[in-house]
Short mmCIF file of C-alpha atoms in Angstrom, two decimals:
data_model
loop_
_atom_site.label_atom_id
_atom_site.label_comp_id
_atom_site.label_asym_id
_atom_site.label_seq_id
_atom_site.Cartn_x
_atom_site.Cartn_y
_atom_site.Cartn_z
CA MET A 249 64.00 79.05 104.48
CA MET A 250 62.74 82.35 103.04
CA ILE A 251 66.25 83.40 102.00
CA LYS A 252 67.67 81.35 99.24
CA CYS A 253 71.03 83.19 98.96
CA PHE A 254 72.86 85.78 101.08
CA SER A 255 76.24 87.35 100.05
CA VAL A 256 78.47 90.29 100.26
CA GLU A 257 81.22 91.33 97.91
CA TYR A 258 83.56 94.30 97.24
CA ASP A 259 84.93 95.93 94.09
CA GLN A 260 88.68 95.81 93.31
CA MET A 261 90.51 98.99 93.12
CA ASN A 262 93.84 98.06 91.62
CA GLU A 263 95.93 95.22 90.16
CA ARG A 264 96.90 94.11 93.62
CA ALA A 265 93.42 93.92 94.55
CA THR A 266 94.32 95.61 97.87
CA PHE A 267 93.18 98.64 99.78
CA SER A 268 95.18 101.32 101.80
CA PRO A 269 94.42 104.09 104.19
CA GLY A 270 92.22 106.69 102.65
CA ASP A 271 90.80 104.35 99.96
CA THR A 272 87.11 103.93 99.17
CA LEU A 273 85.87 100.61 99.70
CA SER A 274 82.52 99.89 97.71
CA GLY A 275 80.58 96.74 97.28
CA ARG A 276 77.21 95.29 97.48
CA VAL A 277 74.97 92.98 99.65
CA THR A 278 72.81 90.42 97.76
CA VAL A 279 69.76 88.90 99.21
CA GLU A 280 67.78 86.43 97.10
CA ALA A 281 64.47 85.79 98.65
CA ARG A 282 62.04 82.82 97.64
CA LYS A 283 59.19 85.21 98.31
CA GLU A 284 58.44 88.60 99.52
CA THR A 285 59.88 88.70 103.22
CA LYS A 286 59.68 90.96 106.36
CA VAL A 287 63.06 91.85 107.83
CA GLN A 288 64.05 93.78 110.91
CA CYS A 289 67.46 94.92 109.86
CA LEU A 290 70.18 94.59 107.19
CA MET A 291 73.53 96.15 107.92
CA VAL A 292 77.13 95.92 106.72
CA LYS A 293 80.29 96.55 108.84
CA ALA A 294 83.97 97.19 107.96
CA LYS A 295 86.58 96.42 110.59
CA GLY A 296 90.39 96.56 110.77
CA LYS A 297 91.82 94.72 113.93
CA ALA A 298 95.10 92.96 115.18
CA GLU A 299 94.53 89.94 117.46
CA VAL A 300 97.17 87.89 119.31
CA LYS A 301 96.37 84.69 121.30
CA TRP A 302 98.23 81.73 122.68
CA CYS A 303 98.21 79.26 125.66
CA ASP A 304 100.98 78.73 128.26
CA GLN A 305 100.94 75.27 129.87
CA ASP A 306 102.30 74.94 133.48
CA GLY A 307 101.58 71.53 134.69
CA PRO A 308 97.85 71.05 134.94
CA THR A 309 97.24 74.81 134.64
CA THR A 310 96.62 76.55 131.16
CA THR A 311 96.85 80.28 130.81
CA LEU A 312 95.36 81.98 127.86
CA ASN A 313 97.15 85.13 126.74
CA GLN A 314 95.01 87.17 124.32
CA GLU A 315 94.88 90.79 123.22
CA LYS A 316 93.16 92.78 120.57
CA LYS A 317 93.69 96.24 118.90
CA HIS A 318 90.88 97.72 116.84
CA TYR A 319 92.13 100.22 114.09
CA PHE A 320 88.59 101.17 112.87
CA HIS A 321 84.89 99.92 113.05
CA LEU A 322 82.45 101.31 110.44
CA GLU A 323 78.79 100.42 110.08
CA ILE A 324 76.10 101.02 107.51
CA ILE A 325 72.47 100.22 108.25
CA ILE A 326 70.90 99.49 104.85
CA LEU A 327 67.45 98.32 106.06
CA GLN A 328 65.76 98.88 109.32
CA ASP A 329 62.27 98.55 110.47
CA LYS A 330 60.52 101.75 111.89
CA ASN A 331 59.66 100.06 115.29
CA LYS A 332 62.10 97.66 116.76
CA GLY A 333 60.84 94.08 115.89
CA ASP A 334 57.76 95.03 113.78
CA GLY A 335 59.22 93.76 110.51
CA SER A 336 57.98 96.78 108.48
CA GLU A 337 60.85 96.54 106.08
CA ILE A 338 60.33 94.31 103.21
CA VAL A 339 62.73 92.29 100.96
CA GLY A 340 61.04 91.62 97.55
CA GLN A 341 60.78 88.20 95.91
CA GLY A 342 63.98 87.30 93.78
CA ARG A 343 67.29 88.91 93.74
CA ASN A 344 67.73 92.25 95.69
CA VAL A 345 71.19 94.03 95.58
CA TYR A 346 72.02 96.82 98.03
CA PRO A 347 75.23 98.83 97.25
CA PHE A 348 77.37 100.39 100.05
CA THR A 349 80.37 102.47 100.45
CA PHE A 350 83.06 103.08 103.20
CA VAL A 351 86.09 105.32 103.39
CA ILE A 352 88.87 103.66 105.17
CA PRO A 353 90.34 105.92 107.74
CA ASN A 354 93.65 107.57 106.58
CA ILE A 355 95.73 106.66 109.58
CA ASP A 356 98.82 104.49 109.94
CA MET A 357 97.81 100.89 110.13
CA PRO A 358 99.71 97.61 109.37
CA SER A 359 99.15 95.43 106.26
CA SER A 360 97.16 92.24 106.54
CA TYR A 361 99.28 89.43 107.98
CA GLU A 362 98.72 85.92 109.49
CA GLY A 363 101.44 84.56 111.85
CA LYS A 364 101.75 81.65 114.28
CA TRP A 365 99.92 83.12 117.24
CA GLY A 366 98.39 86.28 115.73
CA ARG A 367 96.73 87.96 112.76
CA ILE A 368 96.00 91.43 111.35
CA GLU A 369 92.82 91.27 109.71
CA TYR A 370 90.59 93.61 107.56
CA SER A 371 86.95 92.47 106.96
CA LEU A 372 83.40 93.15 105.80
CA LYS A 373 80.59 91.57 107.58
CA ALA A 374 77.01 91.63 106.53
CA LYS A 375 74.08 90.75 108.78
CA LEU A 376 70.42 90.13 108.03
CA SER A 377 67.96 90.00 110.85
CA MET A 378 64.57 88.65 110.23
CA SER A 379 63.75 87.90 113.96
CA ILE A 380 65.61 86.97 117.09
CA TRP A 381 65.50 83.43 115.90
CA SER A 382 66.38 84.08 112.30
CA ILE A 383 69.80 85.91 111.59
CA HIS A 384 71.95 85.42 108.63
CA LYS A 385 75.55 86.51 108.63
CA ARG A 386 78.36 86.60 106.11
CA LYS A 387 82.10 87.68 106.65
CA ILE A 388 84.80 88.10 104.12
CA GLU A 389 88.32 89.59 104.35
CA PHE A 390 89.82 92.14 102.07
CA PRO A 391 93.68 92.55 101.63
CA PHE A 392 95.13 95.60 103.13
CA LEU A 393 98.42 97.29 102.49
CA THR A 394 99.98 99.98 104.58
CA ASN A 395 100.92 103.36 103.06
CA ALA A 396 104.31 103.33 104.66
CA GLU A 397 107.02 102.06 102.28
CA PHE A 398 109.24 101.37 105.44
CA PRO A 399 106.85 100.17 108.10
CA PHE A 400 109.68 99.57 110.55
CA ALA A 401 111.58 102.77 110.97
CA SER A 402 111.91 106.35 110.19
CA LYS A 403 111.76 107.36 106.53
CA SER A 404 115.03 109.28 106.89
CA GLU A 405 117.33 109.47 103.92
CA MET A 406 120.05 107.69 106.09
CA ILE A 407 117.78 104.76 106.58
CA ILE A 408 117.03 104.44 102.90
CA ILE A 409 120.69 104.63 102.06
CA GLY A 410 121.70 102.17 104.69
CA LEU A 411 119.42 99.61 103.07
CA GLN A 412 121.64 99.72 99.86
CA GLU A 413 124.91 99.21 101.50
CA GLN A 414 126.82 96.05 101.77
CA GLN A 415 127.01 94.25 105.16
CA SER A 416 129.37 91.69 106.49
CA ALA A 417 130.00 89.75 109.68
CA MET A 418 132.77 87.29 110.93
CA LYS A 419 132.76 84.53 113.47
CA MET A 420 135.27 82.00 114.66
CA SER A 421 133.87 78.53 115.56
CA PHE A 422 135.69 75.67 117.16
CA TYR A 423 135.13 72.46 115.32
CA GLY A 424 136.74 69.21 116.60
CA SER A 425 140.28 69.70 117.23
CA GLY A 426 140.67 72.84 115.27
CA LYS A 427 138.82 76.04 114.38
CA VAL A 428 136.73 77.37 111.50
CA THR A 429 136.38 81.11 110.64
CA LEU A 430 133.40 82.30 108.66
CA ASN A 431 133.30 85.66 106.95
CA VAL A 432 129.73 86.23 105.57
CA SER A 433 128.80 89.30 103.40
CA SER A 434 125.64 90.29 101.47
CA GLU A 435 125.39 92.91 98.77
CA LYS A 436 122.74 94.94 100.72
CA THR A 437 120.58 94.93 103.83
CA GLY A 438 117.14 95.76 102.11
CA LEU A 439 115.60 93.62 99.46
CA ARG A 440 112.13 93.67 97.84
CA GLN A 441 109.85 90.78 97.24
CA GLY A 442 110.71 88.90 94.20
CA GLU A 443 114.30 90.30 94.23
CA THR A 444 117.47 88.33 94.32
CA MET A 445 120.89 89.01 96.05
CA GLN A 446 124.21 87.20 96.25
CA VAL A 447 125.40 86.10 99.65
CA SER A 448 129.09 85.13 100.13
CA VAL A 449 130.82 83.25 102.69
CA GLU A 450 134.63 82.88 103.03
CA VAL A 451 135.42 79.68 104.96
CA LEU A 452 138.86 79.33 106.62
CA ASN A 453 138.89 75.69 107.63
CA ASP A 454 141.78 75.22 110.15
CA SER A 455 140.11 72.10 111.58
CA THR A 456 140.81 68.37 110.89
CA GLN A 457 137.43 67.66 109.16
CA ALA A 458 135.53 68.89 106.22
CA VAL A 459 132.72 71.43 106.73
CA THR A 460 129.64 72.39 104.64
CA PRO A 461 128.04 75.69 105.06
CA LYS A 462 124.34 76.01 104.64
CA PHE A 463 122.29 79.24 103.91
CA TYR A 464 118.90 80.14 105.46
CA LEU A 465 116.36 82.85 105.14
CA CYS A 466 115.07 83.18 108.80
CA GLU A 467 111.57 84.73 109.73
CA LYS A 468 111.28 85.84 113.49
CA GLN A 469 107.62 86.46 114.48
CA THR A 470 107.17 88.22 117.81
CA PHE A 471 103.72 88.47 119.73
CA VAL A 472 102.86 90.52 122.64
CA ALA A 473 99.93 90.01 125.03
CA GLN A 474 99.24 91.09 128.72
CA SER A 475 102.88 92.06 129.01
CA LYS A 476 104.05 88.57 127.91
CA THR A 477 106.05 87.87 124.74
CA ILE A 478 106.20 84.72 122.56
CA VAL A 479 108.43 84.26 119.56
CA HIS A 480 108.21 81.85 116.52
CA ILE A 481 111.03 81.14 114.29
CA ASN A 482 110.67 79.91 110.62
CA GLU A 483 113.82 79.02 108.64
CA ILE A 484 113.89 78.55 104.86
CA LEU A 485 116.79 76.80 103.37
CA PHE A 486 117.83 78.48 100.17
CA GLY A 487 121.11 77.07 99.51
CA THR A 488 123.83 74.45 100.49
CA GLY A 489 127.50 75.15 99.79
CA GLU A 490 130.18 72.87 98.73
CA SER A 491 132.24 71.14 101.25
CA VAL A 492 135.49 72.92 102.33
CA GLN A 493 138.11 70.20 103.03
CA ALA A 494 140.34 70.37 106.25
CA GLN A 495 143.15 72.90 106.37
CA THR A 496 141.86 74.71 103.28
CA ASN A 497 140.20 78.04 102.58
CA ARG A 498 137.43 78.70 100.13
CA THR A 499 134.79 81.31 99.21
CA ILE A 500 131.35 80.07 98.43
CA ARG A 501 128.54 82.20 96.81
CA ASN A 502 124.84 81.50 96.90
CA VAL A 503 121.84 83.45 95.51
CA LEU A 504 119.06 84.50 97.83
CA SER A 505 115.71 84.82 95.98
CA ILE A 506 112.92 86.42 97.98
CA PRO A 507 109.55 84.72 97.27
CA SER A 508 107.04 87.33 95.91
CA GLN A 509 104.55 86.29 98.47
CA LEU A 510 106.69 86.37 101.49
CA PRO A 511 105.34 89.02 104.00
CA PRO A 512 107.56 92.21 104.27
CA THR A 513 109.41 93.12 107.50
CA PHE A 514 107.11 95.30 109.79
CA PHE A 515 107.16 96.97 113.13
CA ASN A 516 104.10 99.28 113.12
CA CYS A 517 101.87 96.97 115.14
CA SER A 518 101.85 97.15 118.96
CA LEU A 519 100.95 93.45 119.25
CA MET A 520 103.25 91.71 116.83
CA LYS A 521 106.37 92.36 114.59
CA LEU A 522 108.09 90.50 111.90
CA GLU A 523 111.79 90.42 111.32
CA HIS A 524 114.15 88.65 108.84
CA THR A 525 117.83 87.56 108.92
CA ILE A 526 120.17 85.52 106.79
CA LYS A 527 121.78 82.71 108.55
CA VAL A 528 124.87 80.84 107.56
CA THR A 529 125.66 77.59 109.53
CA LEU A 530 127.96 74.85 109.50
CA GLY A 531 125.00 72.61 110.66
CA ASP A 532 127.06 70.02 112.44
CA HIS A 533 126.83 68.65 116.08
CA LEU A 534 130.62 68.87 116.43
CA ALA A 535 130.75 72.67 115.89
CA ARG A 536 130.39 74.96 118.85
CA ASP A 537 128.61 78.23 118.10
CA PRO A 538 128.35 77.42 114.23
CA ASP A 539 125.76 80.03 113.21
CA ILE A 540 126.34 83.59 111.92
CA LYS A 541 123.57 85.96 111.06
CA LEU A 542 123.11 89.15 109.10
CA PRO A 543 120.03 91.42 109.35
CA LEU A 544 117.76 91.65 106.38
CA VAL A 545 114.80 93.98 105.66
CA ILE A 546 112.26 92.74 103.15
CA LEU A 547 110.27 95.51 101.48
CA LEU A 548 106.99 95.48 99.60
CA ALA A 549 107.59 94.88 95.83
CA SER A 550 107.78 98.13 93.82
CA SER A 551 106.15 96.58 90.82
CA LYS A 552 102.36 95.79 90.72
CA PRO A 553 101.84 92.43 89.19
CA HIS A 554 98.42 91.43 88.11
CA HIS A 555 96.83 88.97 90.44
CA LYS A 556 93.69 86.89 90.10
CA LYS A 557 90.76 87.86 92.12
CA PRO A 558 90.99 86.45 95.67
CA LYS A 559 88.95 83.40 96.43
CA ASP A 560 87.05 85.05 99.24
CA LYS A 561 86.26 88.23 97.38
CA LEU A 562 82.60 86.99 97.24
CA GLY A 563 80.99 85.36 100.21
CA THR A 564 77.78 83.42 99.84
CA TRP A 565 75.34 81.85 102.45
CA LYS A 566 72.90 79.23 101.29
#
């Protein structure tokens, strides 16, 4: 109980409170001791990694699929005794503050992300060793943003232009004793966090029953480990259109609003990727093949809104 409080924290660089490749990450480790205390080592590490993990069940057999990718591993030793285990380093009574600085490698790395079976994590970890029986640790994460504005494809001019172009798709679905034709269109393919876009669906209802289209924003998470792949689909309902009566035609419009905190589309991680689509469906058990999808690329917001300091910015051990 020599150590009253042990914590690690970092300094924010911008209004987003995020870091990117090439940035300087500065902070401090604070050790509050009840009295003068001998220590063996005080160190702090900065890490960036992606990790995927899930289990497959085949009868009584459970198989763990797991894989990691390390982007960087940096380490600074703040205090270390002269001879291993002799406790020649001293932490004074009261509050002791030890600053540190890391330079994040300037390489292509994906943004922080947490999905169903995997996460991309950037963290700081402080470790205070007093003896082999007395070790204090504290870990906190810091939000990381890739430098790539388009972390899913080439930055060619044609790709950028293509994201602004209108897109459409048509599908015919058999419904009861007739058929329903859906013609779905959106204003563009690429949309930034927080932006809105109109989605239209032309319904040609040649069936004998009324149909009601529903609009979804779909998120497809793909994870890869040990040459195996697993997919998780998350659907967000953003609108329900008015009913289209039998033997009538109608065009229904709805506004898709991208939540500002929704993770952007990305492909620049070898263990996982995130894709988005717009789905329009009749959503009825009587319909065969009732869904129609349009690809959607969600980009990082161009503006930089002010955010409160993240709750895990300061980590404390007591």
